[in-house]
Amino acid sequence: GALDEDGRAAVRGAHVGFVFQSFHLIPSLSALENVMLPLELADRPDAREAAAKALEEVGLAARRAHYPRQLSGGEQQRVAIARAFVARPRLLFADEPTGNLDAATGERVADLLFGLNRNAGSTLVLVTHDRALAVRSQRVLELDAGRRVR
């Protein structure tokens, strides 16, 4: 049968992760608390430990008490990636994940994103205008005005 809004939210929370171009971190929460959030919403008793491990995986264990305003753009995106992967989603949507970063930082973040995705065995749906990023994917669909071109 059809899922109600709460049911759809539960499926998204349990099986889907999101990484946005503009990070979407909560300014009043530390890096650790931002990563813990999806686990706390799912009532996971191991939220703190899992979030700490996720921050370690993205190289930010030492910055876990810092707030988003105290982090660089690359560090904020790494926190967002840790938050997206912390619940081990089957499906990850990444919308221009390197769009707000300089080239060198963007490349490091992309390496991290693809590496974590490979290790998690999840499906990554990546939206990008960056051809160098797109060609790293197994399958590329090119769209123009919402229509498939290739």
Coordinates of N, CA and C in Angstrom, one line a residue, residues 54-114:
A54 N 32.1 8.4 12.0 CA 31.9 9.0 10.6 C 32.8 10.2 10.5
L55 N 32.9 11.1 11.5 CA 33.8 12.2 11.4 C 35.3 11.8 11.3
E56 N 35.6 10.7 11.9 CA 37.0 10.2 11.8 C 37.2 9.7 10.4
E57 N 36.2 9.1 9.7 CA 36.4 8.6 8.4 C 36.6 9.8 7.4
V58 N 36.1 11.0 7.7 CA 36.3 12.1 6.8 C 37.4 13.0 7.3
G59 N 38.2 12.5 8.2 CA 39.3 13.3 8.7 C 39.0 14.5 9.6
L60 N 37.9 14.5 10.3 CA 37.5 15.6 11.1 C 37.3 15.3 12.6
A61 N 37.9 14.2 13.0 CA 37.7 13.9 14.4 C 38.1 15.0 15.4
A62 N 39.2 15.7 15.0 CA 39.7 16.8 15.9 C 38.8 18.0 15.9
R63 N 37.9 18.1 14.9 CA 37.1 19.3 14.7 C 35.7 19.0 15.2
R64 N 35.4 17.9 15.8 CA 34.0 17.5 16.1 C 33.3 18.5 17.0
A65 N 34.0 19.3 17.8 CA 33.3 20.2 18.7 C 33.1 21.6 18.1
H66 N 33.6 21.8 16.9 CA 33.5 23.1 16.2 C 32.1 23.2 15.5
Y67 N 31.7 24.5 15.5 CA 30.4 24.8 14.8 C 30.7 25.1 13.3
P68 N 29.7 25.0 12.5 CA 29.9 25.3 11.1 C 30.6 26.6 10.7
R69 N 30.3 27.6 11.5 CA 31.0 28.9 11.2 C 32.5 28.9 11.5
Q70 N 32.9 27.9 12.2 CA 34.3 27.8 12.6 C 35.1 26.8 11.6
L71 N 34.4 26.3 10.6 CA 34.9 25.4 9.7 C 35.1 26.0 8.3
S72 N 36.1 25.6 7.5 CA 36.2 26.0 6.1 C 35.1 25.4 5.3
G73 N 34.9 25.8 4.1 CA 33.9 25.2 3.2 C 34.2 23.8 3.0
G74 N 35.4 23.4 2.7 CA 35.7 22.0 2.5 C 35.4 21.1 3.8
E75 N 35.7 21.7 4.9 CA 35.4 21.0 6.2 C 33.9 20.8 6.4
Q76 N 33.2 21.9 6.1 CA 31.7 21.8 6.2 C 31.1 20.8 5.3
Q77 N 31.7 20.7 4.0 CA 31.2 19.7 3.1 C 31.5 18.3 3.6
R78 N 32.7 18.1 4.2 CA 33.1 16.8 4.8 C 32.1 16.4 5.9
V79 N 31.7 17.4 6.8 CA 30.7 17.1 7.8 C 29.4 16.7 7.2
A80 N 29.0 17.4 6.1 CA 27.8 17.0 5.4 C 27.8 15.6 4.8
I81 N 29.0 15.2 4.3 CA 29.2 13.9 3.7 C 29.1 12.9 4.9
A82 N 29.8 13.2 6.0 CA 29.7 12.2 7.1 C 28.3 12.0 7.6
R83 N 27.5 13.1 7.6 CA 26.1 13.1 8.0 C 25.3 12.2 7.0
A84 N 25.6 12.4 5.8 CA 24.9 11.6 4.7 C 25.2 10.1 4.8
F85 N 26.4 9.7 5.2 CA 26.8 8.3 5.2 C 26.6 7.7 6.6
V86 N 26.4 8.4 7.6 CA 26.4 7.9 9.0 C 25.4 6.8 9.2
A87 N 24.3 6.8 8.5 CA 23.2 5.8 8.7 C 23.4 4.7 7.6
R88 N 24.5 4.7 6.9 CA 24.8 3.7 5.8 C 23.6 3.6 4.9
P89 N 23.3 4.6 4.2 CA 22.1 4.6 3.3 C 22.4 3.7 2.0
R90 N 21.3 3.2 1.5 CA 21.4 2.4 0.3 C 21.6 3.3 -0.9
L91 N 21.0 4.5 -0.8 CA 20.9 5.5 -1.9 C 21.4 6.8 -1.4
L92 N 22.3 7.4 -2.1 CA 22.8 8.8 -1.7 C 22.6 9.7 -2.9
F93 N 22.0 10.8 -2.7 CA 21.8 11.9 -3.6 C 22.8 13.0 -3.3
A94 N 23.6 13.4 -4.3 CA 24.6 14.5 -4.1 C 24.3 15.5 -5.2
D95 N 23.9 16.7 -4.7 CA 23.6 17.8 -5.6 C 24.7 18.8 -5.7
E96 N 25.5 18.8 -6.7 CA 26.6 19.7 -6.9 C 27.5 19.7 -5.6
P97 N 28.0 18.6 -5.2 CA 28.7 18.5 -3.9 C 30.0 19.3 -3.9
T98 N 30.5 19.6 -5.0 CA 31.8 20.4 -5.0 C 31.6 21.8 -5.6
G99 N 30.4 22.2 -5.8 CA 30.1 23.4 -6.5 C 30.5 24.7 -5.7
N100 N 30.5 24.6 -4.4 CA 30.9 25.8 -3.6 C 32.4 25.7 -3.1
L101 N 33.2 24.9 -3.7 CA 34.5 24.7 -3.3 C 35.5 25.0 -4.4
D102 N 36.7 25.4 -3.9 CA 37.8 25.7 -4.9 C 38.2 24.3 -5.5
A103 N 38.9 24.4 -6.6 CA 39.2 23.2 -7.4 C 39.9 22.1 -6.6
A104 N 41.0 22.5 -5.8 CA 41.7 21.5 -5.1 C 40.9 20.9 -4.0
T105 N 40.1 21.7 -3.3 CA 39.3 21.2 -2.2 C 38.2 20.3 -2.8
G106 N 37.6 20.8 -3.9 CA 36.6 20.0 -4.6 C 37.1 18.6 -5.0
E107 N 38.3 18.5 -5.5 CA 38.8 17.2 -5.9 C 39.0 16.3 -4.6
R108 N 39.5 16.9 -3.5 CA 39.6 16.1 -2.3 C 38.3 15.6 -1.8
V109 N 37.3 16.5 -1.8 CA 35.9 16.1 -1.4 C 35.3 15.1 -2.3
A110 N 35.6 15.2 -3.6 CA 35.1 14.2 -4.6 C 35.7 12.8 -4.3
D111 N 37.0 12.8 -4.1 CA 37.7 11.6 -3.8 C 37.1 10.9 -2.5
L112 N 36.8 11.7 -1.5 CA 36.2 11.2 -0.3 C 34.8 10.7 -0.6
L113 N 34.0 11.4 -1.3 CA 32.6 11.0 -1.6 C 32.6 9.7 -2.4
F114 N 33.4 9.6 -3.4 CA 33.5 8.3 -4.2 C 34.0 7.2 -3.4

